[in-house]
CSV table of C-alpha atoms in Angstrom, one decimal:
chain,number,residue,atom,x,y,z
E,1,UNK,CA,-117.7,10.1,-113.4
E,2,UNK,CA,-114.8,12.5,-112.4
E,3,UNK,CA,-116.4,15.3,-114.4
E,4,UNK,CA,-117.9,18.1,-112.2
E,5,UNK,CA,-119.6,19.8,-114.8
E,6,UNK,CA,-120.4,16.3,-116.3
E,7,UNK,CA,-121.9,15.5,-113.3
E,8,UNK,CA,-124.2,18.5,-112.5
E,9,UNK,CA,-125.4,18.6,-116.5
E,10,UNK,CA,-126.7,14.7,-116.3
E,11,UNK,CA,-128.3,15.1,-113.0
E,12,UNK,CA,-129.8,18.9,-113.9
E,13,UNK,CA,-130.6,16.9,-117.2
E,14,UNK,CA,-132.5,14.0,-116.2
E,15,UNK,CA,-134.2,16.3,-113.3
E,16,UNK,CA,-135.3,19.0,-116.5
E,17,UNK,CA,-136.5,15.5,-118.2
E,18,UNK,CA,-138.7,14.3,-115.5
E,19,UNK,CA,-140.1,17.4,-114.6
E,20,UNK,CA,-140.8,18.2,-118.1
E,21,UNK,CA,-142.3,14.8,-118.8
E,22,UNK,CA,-145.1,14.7,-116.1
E,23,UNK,CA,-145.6,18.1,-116.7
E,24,UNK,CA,-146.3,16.8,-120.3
E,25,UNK,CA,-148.3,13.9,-118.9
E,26,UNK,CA,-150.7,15.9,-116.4
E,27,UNK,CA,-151.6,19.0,-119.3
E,28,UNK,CA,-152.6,15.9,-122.0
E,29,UNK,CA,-154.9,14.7,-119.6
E,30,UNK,CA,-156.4,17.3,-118.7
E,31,UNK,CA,-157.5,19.1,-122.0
E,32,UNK,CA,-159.4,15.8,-122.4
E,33,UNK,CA,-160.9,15.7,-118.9
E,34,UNK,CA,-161.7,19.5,-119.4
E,35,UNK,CA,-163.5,18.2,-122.8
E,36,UNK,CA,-165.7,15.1,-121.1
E,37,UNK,CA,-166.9,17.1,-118.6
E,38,UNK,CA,-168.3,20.0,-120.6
E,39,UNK,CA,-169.9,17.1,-123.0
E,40,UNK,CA,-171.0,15.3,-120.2
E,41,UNK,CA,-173.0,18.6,-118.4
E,42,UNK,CA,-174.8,18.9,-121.8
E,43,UNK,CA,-175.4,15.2,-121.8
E,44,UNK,CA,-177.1,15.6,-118.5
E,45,UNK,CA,-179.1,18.2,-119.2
E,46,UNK,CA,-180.7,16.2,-122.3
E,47,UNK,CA,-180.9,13.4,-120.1
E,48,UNK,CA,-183.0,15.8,-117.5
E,49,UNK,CA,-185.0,17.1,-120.9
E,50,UNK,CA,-185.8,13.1,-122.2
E,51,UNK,CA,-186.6,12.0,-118.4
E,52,UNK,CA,-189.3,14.5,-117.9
E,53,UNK,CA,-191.3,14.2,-121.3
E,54,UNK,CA,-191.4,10.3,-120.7
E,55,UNK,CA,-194.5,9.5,-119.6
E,56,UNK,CA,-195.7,5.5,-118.8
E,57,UNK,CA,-199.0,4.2,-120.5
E,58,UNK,CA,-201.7,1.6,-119.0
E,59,UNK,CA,-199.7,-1.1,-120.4
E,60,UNK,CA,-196.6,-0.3,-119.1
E,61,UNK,CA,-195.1,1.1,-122.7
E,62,UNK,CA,-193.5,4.4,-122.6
E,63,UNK,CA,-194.2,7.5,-124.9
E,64,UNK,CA,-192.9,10.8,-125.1
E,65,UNK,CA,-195.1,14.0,-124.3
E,66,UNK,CA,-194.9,17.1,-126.5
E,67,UNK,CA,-192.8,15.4,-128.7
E,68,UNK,CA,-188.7,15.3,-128.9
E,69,UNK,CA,-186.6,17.4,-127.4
E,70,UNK,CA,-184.9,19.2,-130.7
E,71,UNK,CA,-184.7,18.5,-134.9
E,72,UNK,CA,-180.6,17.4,-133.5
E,73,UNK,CA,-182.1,14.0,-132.5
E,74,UNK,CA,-184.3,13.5,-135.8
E,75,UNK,CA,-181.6,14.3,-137.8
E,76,UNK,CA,-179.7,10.9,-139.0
E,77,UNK,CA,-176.1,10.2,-137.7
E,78,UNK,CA,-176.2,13.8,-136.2
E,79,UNK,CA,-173.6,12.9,-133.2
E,80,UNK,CA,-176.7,13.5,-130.8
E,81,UNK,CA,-177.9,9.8,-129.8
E,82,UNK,CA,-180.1,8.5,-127.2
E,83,UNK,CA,-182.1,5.0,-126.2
E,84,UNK,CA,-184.6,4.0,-123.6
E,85,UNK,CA,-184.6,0.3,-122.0
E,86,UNK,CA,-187.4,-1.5,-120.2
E,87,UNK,CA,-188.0,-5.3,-119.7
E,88,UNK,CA,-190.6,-4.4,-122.5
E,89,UNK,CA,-189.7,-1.8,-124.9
E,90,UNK,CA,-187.0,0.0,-126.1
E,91,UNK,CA,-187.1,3.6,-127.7
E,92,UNK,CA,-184.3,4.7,-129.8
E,93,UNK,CA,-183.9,8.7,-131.0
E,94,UNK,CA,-184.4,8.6,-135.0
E,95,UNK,CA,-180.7,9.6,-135.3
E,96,UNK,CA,-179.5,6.4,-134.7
E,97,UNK,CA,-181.7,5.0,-137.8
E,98,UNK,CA,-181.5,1.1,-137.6
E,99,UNK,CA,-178.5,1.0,-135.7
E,100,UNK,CA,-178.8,0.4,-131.6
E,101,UNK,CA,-176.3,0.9,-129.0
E,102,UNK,CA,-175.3,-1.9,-126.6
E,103,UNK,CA,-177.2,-0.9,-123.3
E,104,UNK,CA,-178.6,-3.4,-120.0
E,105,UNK,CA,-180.7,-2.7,-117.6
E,106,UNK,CA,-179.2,-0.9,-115.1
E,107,UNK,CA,-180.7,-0.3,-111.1
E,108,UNK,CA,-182.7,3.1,-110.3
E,109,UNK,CA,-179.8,5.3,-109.2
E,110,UNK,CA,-177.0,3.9,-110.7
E,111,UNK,CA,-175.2,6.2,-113.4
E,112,UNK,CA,-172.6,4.8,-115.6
E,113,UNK,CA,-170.3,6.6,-118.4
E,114,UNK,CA,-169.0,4.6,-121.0
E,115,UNK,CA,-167.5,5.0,-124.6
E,116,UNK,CA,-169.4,3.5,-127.4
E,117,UNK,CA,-168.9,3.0,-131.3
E,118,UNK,CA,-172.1,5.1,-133.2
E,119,UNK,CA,-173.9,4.5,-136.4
E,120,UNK,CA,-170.8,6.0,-138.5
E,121,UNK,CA,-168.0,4.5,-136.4
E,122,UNK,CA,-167.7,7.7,-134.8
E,123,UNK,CA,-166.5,7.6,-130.9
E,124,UNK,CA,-169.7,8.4,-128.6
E,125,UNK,CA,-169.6,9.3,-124.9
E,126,UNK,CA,-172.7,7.6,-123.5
E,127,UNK,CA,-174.3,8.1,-119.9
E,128,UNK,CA,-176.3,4.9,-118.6
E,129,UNK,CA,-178.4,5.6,-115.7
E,130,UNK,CA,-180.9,3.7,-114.0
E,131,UNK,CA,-184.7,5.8,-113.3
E,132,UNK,CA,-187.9,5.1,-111.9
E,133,UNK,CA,-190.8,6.9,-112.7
E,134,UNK,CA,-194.8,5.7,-112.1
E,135,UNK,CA,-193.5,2.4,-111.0
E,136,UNK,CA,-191.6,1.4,-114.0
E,137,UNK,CA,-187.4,0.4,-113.8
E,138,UNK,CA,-186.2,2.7,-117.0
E,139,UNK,CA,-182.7,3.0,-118.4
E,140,UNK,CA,-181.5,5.6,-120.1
E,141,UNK,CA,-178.7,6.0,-122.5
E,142,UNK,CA,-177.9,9.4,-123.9
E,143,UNK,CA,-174.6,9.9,-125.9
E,144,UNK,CA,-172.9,12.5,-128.1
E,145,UNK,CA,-170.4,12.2,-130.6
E,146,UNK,CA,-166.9,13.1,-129.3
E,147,UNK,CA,-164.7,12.5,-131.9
E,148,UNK,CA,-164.1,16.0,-133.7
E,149,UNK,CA,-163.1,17.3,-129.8
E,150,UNK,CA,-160.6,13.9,-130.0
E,151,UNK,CA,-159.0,14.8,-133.0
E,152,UNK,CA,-158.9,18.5,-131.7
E,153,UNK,CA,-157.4,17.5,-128.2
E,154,UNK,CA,-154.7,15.1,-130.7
E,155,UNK,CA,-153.5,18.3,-132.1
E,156,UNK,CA,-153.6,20.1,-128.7
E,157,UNK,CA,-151.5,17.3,-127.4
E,158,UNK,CA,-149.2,17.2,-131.0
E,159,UNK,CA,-148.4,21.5,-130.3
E,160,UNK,CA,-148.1,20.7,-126.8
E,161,UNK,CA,-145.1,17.9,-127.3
E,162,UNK,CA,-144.0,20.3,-130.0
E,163,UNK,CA,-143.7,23.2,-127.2
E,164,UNK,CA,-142.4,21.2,-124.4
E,165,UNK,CA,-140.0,19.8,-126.7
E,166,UNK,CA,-138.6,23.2,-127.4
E,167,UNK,CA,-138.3,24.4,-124.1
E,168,UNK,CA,-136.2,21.5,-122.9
E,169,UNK,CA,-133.7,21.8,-125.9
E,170,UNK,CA,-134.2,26.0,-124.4
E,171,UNK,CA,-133.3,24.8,-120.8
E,172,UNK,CA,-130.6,22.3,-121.5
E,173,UNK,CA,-128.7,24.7,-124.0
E,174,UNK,CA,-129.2,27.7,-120.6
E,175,UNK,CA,-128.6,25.0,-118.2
E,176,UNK,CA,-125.5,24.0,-120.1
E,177,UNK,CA,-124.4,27.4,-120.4
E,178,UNK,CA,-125.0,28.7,-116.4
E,179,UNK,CA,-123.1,25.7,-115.3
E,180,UNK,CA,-119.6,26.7,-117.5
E,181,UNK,CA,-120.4,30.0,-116.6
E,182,UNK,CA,-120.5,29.1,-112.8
E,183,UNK,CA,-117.2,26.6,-113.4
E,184,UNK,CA,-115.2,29.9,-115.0
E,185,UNK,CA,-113.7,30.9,-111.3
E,186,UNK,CA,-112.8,27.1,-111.5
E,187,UNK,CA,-111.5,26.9,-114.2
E,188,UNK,CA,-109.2,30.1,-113.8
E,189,UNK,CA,-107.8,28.4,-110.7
E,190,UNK,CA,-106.9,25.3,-112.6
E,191,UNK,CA,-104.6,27.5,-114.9
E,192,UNK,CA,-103.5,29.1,-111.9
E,193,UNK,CA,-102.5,26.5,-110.4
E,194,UNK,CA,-101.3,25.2,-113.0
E,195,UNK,CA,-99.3,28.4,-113.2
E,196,UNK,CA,-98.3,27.9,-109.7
E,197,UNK,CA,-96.5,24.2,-110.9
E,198,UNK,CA,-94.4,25.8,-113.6
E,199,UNK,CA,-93.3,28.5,-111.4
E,200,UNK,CA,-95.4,31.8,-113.7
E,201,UNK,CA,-97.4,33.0,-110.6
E,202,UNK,CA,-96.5,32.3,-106.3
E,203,UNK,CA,-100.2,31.9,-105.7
E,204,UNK,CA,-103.7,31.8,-106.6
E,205,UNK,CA,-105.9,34.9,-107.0
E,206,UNK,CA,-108.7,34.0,-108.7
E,207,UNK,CA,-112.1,35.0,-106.8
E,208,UNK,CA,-113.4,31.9,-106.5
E,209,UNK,CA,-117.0,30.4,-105.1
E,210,UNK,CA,-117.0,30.5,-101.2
E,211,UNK,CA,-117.5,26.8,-100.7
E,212,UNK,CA,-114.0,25.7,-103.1
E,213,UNK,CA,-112.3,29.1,-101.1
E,214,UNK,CA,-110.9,26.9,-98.4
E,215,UNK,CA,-109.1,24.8,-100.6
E,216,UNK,CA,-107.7,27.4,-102.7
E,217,UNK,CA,-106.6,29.5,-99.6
E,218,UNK,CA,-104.9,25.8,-98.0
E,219,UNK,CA,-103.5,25.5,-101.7
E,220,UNK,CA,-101.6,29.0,-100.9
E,221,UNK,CA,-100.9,28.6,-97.5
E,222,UNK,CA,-98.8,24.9,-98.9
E,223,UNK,CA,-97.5,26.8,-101.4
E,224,UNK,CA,-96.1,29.7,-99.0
E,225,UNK,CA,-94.6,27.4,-96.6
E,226,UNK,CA,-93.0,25.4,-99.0
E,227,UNK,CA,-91.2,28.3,-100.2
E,228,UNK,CA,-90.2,29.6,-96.5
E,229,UNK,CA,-88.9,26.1,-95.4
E,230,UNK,CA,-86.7,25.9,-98.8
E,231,UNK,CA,-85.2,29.4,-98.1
E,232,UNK,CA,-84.8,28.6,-94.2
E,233,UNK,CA,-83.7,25.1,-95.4
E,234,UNK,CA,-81.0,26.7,-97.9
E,235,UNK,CA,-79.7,29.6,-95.4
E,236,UNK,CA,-79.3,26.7,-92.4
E,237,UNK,CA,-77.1,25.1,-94.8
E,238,UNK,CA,-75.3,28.4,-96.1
E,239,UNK,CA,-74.6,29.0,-92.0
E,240,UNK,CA,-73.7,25.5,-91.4
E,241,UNK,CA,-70.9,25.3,-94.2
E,242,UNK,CA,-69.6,28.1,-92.9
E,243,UNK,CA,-69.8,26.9,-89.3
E,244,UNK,CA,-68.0,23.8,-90.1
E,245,UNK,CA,-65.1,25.5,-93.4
E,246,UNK,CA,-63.8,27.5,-90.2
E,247,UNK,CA,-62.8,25.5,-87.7
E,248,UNK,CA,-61.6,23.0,-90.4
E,249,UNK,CA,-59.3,25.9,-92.2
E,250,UNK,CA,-58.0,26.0,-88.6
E,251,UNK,CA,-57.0,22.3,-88.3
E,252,UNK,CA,-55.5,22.1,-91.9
E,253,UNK,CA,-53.4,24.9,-91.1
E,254,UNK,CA,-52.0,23.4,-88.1
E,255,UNK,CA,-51.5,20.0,-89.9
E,256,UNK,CA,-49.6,21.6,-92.2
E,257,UNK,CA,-47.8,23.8,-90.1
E,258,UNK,CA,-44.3,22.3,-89.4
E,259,UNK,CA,-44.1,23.0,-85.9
E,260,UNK,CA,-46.2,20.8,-84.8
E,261,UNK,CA,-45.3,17.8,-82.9
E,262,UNK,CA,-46.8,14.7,-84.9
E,263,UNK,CA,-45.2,12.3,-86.7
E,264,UNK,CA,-45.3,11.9,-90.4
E,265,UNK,CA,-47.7,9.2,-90.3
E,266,UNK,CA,-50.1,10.7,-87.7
E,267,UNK,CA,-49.7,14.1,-89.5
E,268,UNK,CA,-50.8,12.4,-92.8
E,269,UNK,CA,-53.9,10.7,-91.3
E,270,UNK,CA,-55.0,13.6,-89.7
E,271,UNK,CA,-54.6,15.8,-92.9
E,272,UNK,CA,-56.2,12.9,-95.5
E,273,UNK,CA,-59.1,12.4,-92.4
E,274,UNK,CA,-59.8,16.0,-92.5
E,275,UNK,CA,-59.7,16.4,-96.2
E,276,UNK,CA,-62.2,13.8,-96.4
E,277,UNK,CA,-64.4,15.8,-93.9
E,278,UNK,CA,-64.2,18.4,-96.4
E,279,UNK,CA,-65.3,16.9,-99.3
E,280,UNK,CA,-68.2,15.0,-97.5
E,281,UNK,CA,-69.2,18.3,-96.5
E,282,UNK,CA,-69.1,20.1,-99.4
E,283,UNK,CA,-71.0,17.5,-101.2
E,284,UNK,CA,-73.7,17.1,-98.5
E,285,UNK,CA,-73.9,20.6,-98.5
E,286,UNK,CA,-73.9,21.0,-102.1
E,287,UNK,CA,-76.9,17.7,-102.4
E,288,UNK,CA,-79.3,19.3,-99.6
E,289,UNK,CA,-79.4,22.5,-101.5
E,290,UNK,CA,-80.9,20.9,-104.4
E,291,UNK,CA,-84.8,21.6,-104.2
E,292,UNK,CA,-85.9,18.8,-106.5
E,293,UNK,CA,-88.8,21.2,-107.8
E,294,UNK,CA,-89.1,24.7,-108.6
E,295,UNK,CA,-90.5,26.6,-106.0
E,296,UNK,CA,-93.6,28.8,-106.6
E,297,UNK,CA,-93.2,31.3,-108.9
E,298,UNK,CA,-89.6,30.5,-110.2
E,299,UNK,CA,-88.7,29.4,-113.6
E,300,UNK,CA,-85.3,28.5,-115.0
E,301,UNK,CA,-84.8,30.6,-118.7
E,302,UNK,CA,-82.3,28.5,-120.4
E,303,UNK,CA,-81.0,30.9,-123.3
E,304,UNK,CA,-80.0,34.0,-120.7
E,305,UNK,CA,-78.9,31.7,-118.2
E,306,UNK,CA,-76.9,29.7,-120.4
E,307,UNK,CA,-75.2,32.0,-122.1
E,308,UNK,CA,-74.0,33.9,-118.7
E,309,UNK,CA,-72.6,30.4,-117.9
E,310,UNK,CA,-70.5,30.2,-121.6
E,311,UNK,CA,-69.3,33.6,-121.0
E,312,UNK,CA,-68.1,33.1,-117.6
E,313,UNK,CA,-66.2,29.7,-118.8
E,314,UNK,CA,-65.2,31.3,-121.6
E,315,UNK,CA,-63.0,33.5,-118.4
E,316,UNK,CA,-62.1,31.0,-116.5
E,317,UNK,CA,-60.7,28.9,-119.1
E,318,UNK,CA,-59.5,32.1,-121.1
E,319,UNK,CA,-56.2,30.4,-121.9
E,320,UNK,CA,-57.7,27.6,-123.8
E,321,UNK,CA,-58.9,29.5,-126.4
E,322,UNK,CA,-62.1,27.1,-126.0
E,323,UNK,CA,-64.8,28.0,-129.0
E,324,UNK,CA,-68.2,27.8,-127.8
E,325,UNK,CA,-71.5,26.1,-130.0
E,326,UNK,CA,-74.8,26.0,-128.4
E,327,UNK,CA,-77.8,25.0,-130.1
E,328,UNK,CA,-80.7,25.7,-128.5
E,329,UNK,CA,-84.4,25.4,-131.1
E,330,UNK,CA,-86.4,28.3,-129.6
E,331,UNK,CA,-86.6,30.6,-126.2
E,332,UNK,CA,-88.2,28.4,-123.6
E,333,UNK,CA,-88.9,28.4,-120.0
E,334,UNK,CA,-89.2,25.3,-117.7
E,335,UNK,CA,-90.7,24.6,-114.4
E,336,UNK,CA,-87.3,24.1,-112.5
E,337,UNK,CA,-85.5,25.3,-109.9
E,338,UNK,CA,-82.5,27.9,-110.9
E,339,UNK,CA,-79.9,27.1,-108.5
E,340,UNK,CA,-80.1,23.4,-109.2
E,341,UNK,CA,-80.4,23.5,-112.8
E,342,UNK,CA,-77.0,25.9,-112.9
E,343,UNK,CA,-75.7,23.4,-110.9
E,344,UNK,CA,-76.5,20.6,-113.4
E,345,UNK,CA,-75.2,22.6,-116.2
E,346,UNK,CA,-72.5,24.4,-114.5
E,347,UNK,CA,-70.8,20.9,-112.8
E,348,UNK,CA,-71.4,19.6,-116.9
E,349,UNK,CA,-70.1,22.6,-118.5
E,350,UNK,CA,-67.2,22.8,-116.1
E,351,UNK,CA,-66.0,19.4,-116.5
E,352,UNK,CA,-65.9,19.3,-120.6
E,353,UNK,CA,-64.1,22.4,-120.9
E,354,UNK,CA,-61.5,21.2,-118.3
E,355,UNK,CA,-60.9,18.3,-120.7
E,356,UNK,CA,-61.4,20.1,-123.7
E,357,UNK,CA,-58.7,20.4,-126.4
E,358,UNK,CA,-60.7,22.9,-128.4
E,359,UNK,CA,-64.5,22.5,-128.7
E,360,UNK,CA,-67.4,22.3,-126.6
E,361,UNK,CA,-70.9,21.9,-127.8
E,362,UNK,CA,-74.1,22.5,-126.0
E,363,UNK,CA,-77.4,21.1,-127.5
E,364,UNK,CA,-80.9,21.8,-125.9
E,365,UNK,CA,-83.3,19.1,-127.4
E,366,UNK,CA,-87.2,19.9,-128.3
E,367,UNK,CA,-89.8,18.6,-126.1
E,368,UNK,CA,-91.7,18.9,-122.8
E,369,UNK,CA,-88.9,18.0,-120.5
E,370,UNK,CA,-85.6,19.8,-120.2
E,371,UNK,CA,-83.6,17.6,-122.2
E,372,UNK,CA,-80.0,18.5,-123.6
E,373,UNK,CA,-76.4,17.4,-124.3
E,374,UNK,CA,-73.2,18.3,-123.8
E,375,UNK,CA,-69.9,17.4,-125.6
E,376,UNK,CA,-66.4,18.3,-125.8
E,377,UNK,CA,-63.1,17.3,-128.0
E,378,UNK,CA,-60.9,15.9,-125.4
E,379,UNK,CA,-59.2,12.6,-125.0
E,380,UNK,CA,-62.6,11.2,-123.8
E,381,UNK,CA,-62.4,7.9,-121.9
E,382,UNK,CA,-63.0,4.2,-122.3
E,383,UNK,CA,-66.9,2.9,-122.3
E,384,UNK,CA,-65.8,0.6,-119.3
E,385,UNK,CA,-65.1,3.8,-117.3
E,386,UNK,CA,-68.6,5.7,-117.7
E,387,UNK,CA,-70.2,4.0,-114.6
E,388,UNK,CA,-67.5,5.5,-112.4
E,389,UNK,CA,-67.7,8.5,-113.1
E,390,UNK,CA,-70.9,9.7,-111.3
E,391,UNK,CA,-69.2,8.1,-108.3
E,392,UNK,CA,-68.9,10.2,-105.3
E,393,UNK,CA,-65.0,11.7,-104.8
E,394,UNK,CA,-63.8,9.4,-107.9
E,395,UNK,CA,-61.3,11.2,-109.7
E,396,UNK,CA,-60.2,9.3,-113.0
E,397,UNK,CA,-57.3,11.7,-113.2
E,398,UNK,CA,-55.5,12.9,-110.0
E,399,UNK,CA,-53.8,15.6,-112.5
E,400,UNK,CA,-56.7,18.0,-112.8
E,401,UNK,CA,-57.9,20.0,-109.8
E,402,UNK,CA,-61.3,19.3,-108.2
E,403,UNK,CA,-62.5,17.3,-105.6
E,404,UNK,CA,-64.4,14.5,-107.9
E,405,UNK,CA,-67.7,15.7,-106.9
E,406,UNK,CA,-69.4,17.6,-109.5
E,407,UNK,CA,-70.2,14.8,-111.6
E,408,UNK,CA,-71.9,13.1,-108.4
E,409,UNK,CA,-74.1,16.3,-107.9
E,410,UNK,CA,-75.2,15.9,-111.3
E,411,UNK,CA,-76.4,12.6,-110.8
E,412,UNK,CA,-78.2,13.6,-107.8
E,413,UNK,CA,-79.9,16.5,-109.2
E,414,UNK,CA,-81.1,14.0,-111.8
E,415,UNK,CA,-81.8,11.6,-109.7
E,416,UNK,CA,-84.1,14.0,-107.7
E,417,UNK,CA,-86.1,15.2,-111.1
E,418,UNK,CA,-86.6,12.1,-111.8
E,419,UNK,CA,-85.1,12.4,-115.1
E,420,UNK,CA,-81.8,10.2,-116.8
E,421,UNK,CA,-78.1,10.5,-117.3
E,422,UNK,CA,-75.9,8.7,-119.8
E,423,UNK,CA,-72.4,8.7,-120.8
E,424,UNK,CA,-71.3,8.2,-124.4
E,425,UNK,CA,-68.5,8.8,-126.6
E,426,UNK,CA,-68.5,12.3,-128.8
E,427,UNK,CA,-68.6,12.5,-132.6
E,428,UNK,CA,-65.9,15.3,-131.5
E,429,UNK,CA,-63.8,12.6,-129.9
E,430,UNK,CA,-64.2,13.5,-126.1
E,431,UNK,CA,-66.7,12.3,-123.6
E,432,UNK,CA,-70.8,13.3,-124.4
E,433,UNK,CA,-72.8,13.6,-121.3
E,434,UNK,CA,-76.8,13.3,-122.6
E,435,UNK,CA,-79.5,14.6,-119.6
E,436,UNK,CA,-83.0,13.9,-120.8
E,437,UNK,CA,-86.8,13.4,-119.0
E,438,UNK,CA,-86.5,16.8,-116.1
C-alpha cells in the first residue's frame, strides 16, 4: 500500500470500527442488565413478602397467614408468578392457573436466577432460592414477566445501532476530510516539486509539516547545489577553452609562419597534430557543456527561441536567399536545458541551410516530449551514408567549412536526453534530420 492517505484512512477506519463496535456491544448489554436488576429487586422484595406470611402446620403442610400478598398474583396470566416446593406440597400463586413452572428442590441458602417460559409463552425471570423456616427445607420460586421490557430493550438496541451507525458514516466522512486537509501542504510540495522538474519554480516553498520539513529543505539544498556545480562546471570549461585556444593560436602561427626551420613534412605533422588538438577540444568542450537536464527553474520556450535562431540564419546565410517554414501546433514550454537545446537546433538548423538550395523546413511535433524535424532542399545524400554522419570530425564534403562536429554534438545531446535521432531523405529532396522522445 504506497498510499499515505490510503494508509492512514484504513487504519483510522478499522480503529473508528472497533471502537465503535464494543462501544455498541457494552451499551446493549447494559440497558438489559440495568432492566434485570430493577425486576429482580422487586422480585426480592415479593420474595421477602411470600417468606414471612408462610407459616408450617402440625403436619408439615404450609399455609399462608393473612392471605396473599396483592390481587396481582390472583389475577390469571398477570406476569406476576410465584410457587412453593417441599418434599410434600407444592403451592402455586392462582395466576399461574393450571400451568406449573419447572422448579427442584434447592439447599437453604442457595439462590438461583433463571429464565422460564409462563402460562402464555411469555419470557419470565424466576428467582429459586432455598429457605428454612420451623424446621422445614422450602423452595421458593418467584417470577415476573419480562417480556414487554425485552421488546422495549429490542428497540433501545434497534435506535442504538441506528445511532452508532450514523456517527461512524459522521466520523469517517470528518476523518476523511481532516486527513486531505492535513495532506494539502503535501500535496502543494508534490506540484512543487513537480515544478522544480520542469524548470517553473528553483525551489520549494510550501510550509510544510515539521516532520516532512527535512526532506523538503534536503530536496532544496540538492537542488541548489546542482545548479552551482553546473554553473562552476560550465565557467571551468569556458576558462579552460580559453586556457588551451591561446597557446594553440601561438603554435599555429608559428607552423605557419615561413621562417621557421622545419621541413615540409615535420611542418605538416605538427600543423594536422595541432589541428586535431583543436577539434578534440572544441568538441570535448562543446559535449561537457551539455547539462543533460534542465536545471531548476529553467525552461526552454521553443517559439521565441526559435525564431531568434531563423532570423539569425536568415543573416548568416543572407546570400542564399533561404525561405524559412516553421510549423510549430501551439506555444509550449519544455523541461530542458537552453544552452543545449540551442545547440541541438542550432548545430541542425546550421547544417540544412549550408546545404540548402532554397528551402528549409522546421516542424515541432505534438506530444509530451520535445519532438521535431528538420528538412532542407539540397542534394541530400545516399541512405548508405546516414550512419556516418553523426561520426565525430567526419566531413562528407571537404568543400564546405566546419570542423565535422556539429552533427556529433547533436547526437550527444540526444544521447544524454535519452531521446532518438534518425536520418532520412526529404520530400524536398535534401537530407531530413527527425529528433523525437527529449
Amino acid at each position: 500500500m504506497k498510499s499515505l492517505q490510503l494508509r492512514l484512512g484504513l487504519w483510522l477506519g478499522i480503529s473508528l470500527v472497533l471502537v465503535l463496535s464494543i462501544a455498541t456491544l457494552v451499551m446493549s448489554a447494559f440497558p438489559r442488565y440495568l432492566t434485570e436488576e430493577y425486576v429482580m429487586t422487586r422480585i426480592e422484595h415479593d420474595a421477602d413478602a411470600l417468606r414471612q406470611r408462610l407459616e408450617v402446620e402440625k403436619d408439615a403442610r404450609l399455609r399462608f397467614t393473612e392471605g396473599l400478598i396483592g390481587p396481582i398474583y390472583t389475577l390469571r396470566n398477570s406476569g406476576h408468578y410465584f410457587q412453593v416446593l417441599t418434599e410434600k406440597d407444592l403451592i402455586k400463586s392462582p395466576s399461574l392457573g393450571e400451568f406449573r413452572l419447572p422448579i427442584e428442590m434447592l439447599p437453604p441458602g442457595t439462590v438461583k436466577m433463571h429464565y422460564r417460559q409462563g402460562p402464555v409463552q411469555q419470557k419470565l425471570l424466576a428467582r429459586v432460592a432455598g429457605i428454612h423456616i420451623e424446621g422445614v427445607d422450602i423452595t421458593l420460586l418467584v417470577a415476573e414477566d419480562i417480556s414487554h421490557l425485552a421488546s422495549d430493550i429490542s428497540t433501545m438496541r434497534l435506535f442504538y445501532l441506528i445511532a452508532m451507525l450514523i456517527t461512524l458514516l459522521l466520523l469517517l466522512g470528518a476523518q476523511v476530510w481532516i486527513i486531505r486537509h492535513s495532506l494539502v501542504p503535501l500535496e502543494q510540495a508534490r506540484h512543487q516539486l513537480r515544478g522544480v522538474a520542469t524548470g517553473e519554480v528553483e525551489k520549494i516553498t510550501t510550509e510544510v509539516p515539521r516532520e516532512v520539513k527535512p526532506l523538503v529543505d534536503e530536496v532544496n539544498r540538492l537542488t541548489g547545489d546542482m545548479r552551482r556545480t553546473i554553473s562552476r562546471s560550465r565557467k571551468a570549461l569556458g576558462n579552460l577553452a580559453h586556457a588551451l585556444k591561446g597557446p594553440l593560436t601561438v603554435i599555429s602561427q608559428v607552423l605557419e609562419d615561413p621562417d621557421t626551420k622545419l621541413n615540409s613534412d615535420a611542418r605538416e605533422t605538427l600543423c594536422s597534430q595541432s589541428e586535431m588538438i583543436r577539434q578534440t577540444i572544441d568538441y570535448e568542450l562543446r559535449r561537457a557543456r551539455l547539462s543533460g537536464a534542465a536545471s531548476p527553474g529553467e525552461q526552454f520556450n521553443i517559439v521565441p527561441e526559435l525564431e531568434d535562431l531563423v532570423a539569425m540564419m536568415k543573416k548568416i546565410y543572407a546570400d542564399k536567399h533561404l525561405d524559412f517554414k516553421l510549423s510549430i501546433p501551439s506555444p509550449r514550454k519544455y523541461p530542458l536545458d537552453r544552452s543545449d537545446m540551442l545547440e541541438l537546433l542550432g548545430n541542425l538548423v546550421d547544417n540544412a541551410c549550408k546545404w540548402a538550395s532554397h528551402q528549409v523546413h522546421v516542424k515541432v511535433e505534438t506530444g509530451d516530449s520535445f519532438c521535431f524535424s528538420i528538412e532542407d532542399d539540397g542534394p541530400g545524400m545516399p541512405e548508405s551514408e546516414h550512419d556516418l554522419l553523426a561520426q565525430r570530425g567526419k566531413r562528407l564534403d571537404e568543400t564546405r567549412p566546419g570542423h565535422g562536429l556539429g552533427l556529433s554534438i547533436v547526437q550527444d545531446i540526444v544521447t544524454d536526453y535519452s531521446g532518438e535521432l534518425a536520418f532520412s531523405r526529404s520530400a524536398l529532396g535534401g537530407l531530413k534530420v527527425r529528433v523525437w522522445g527529449i
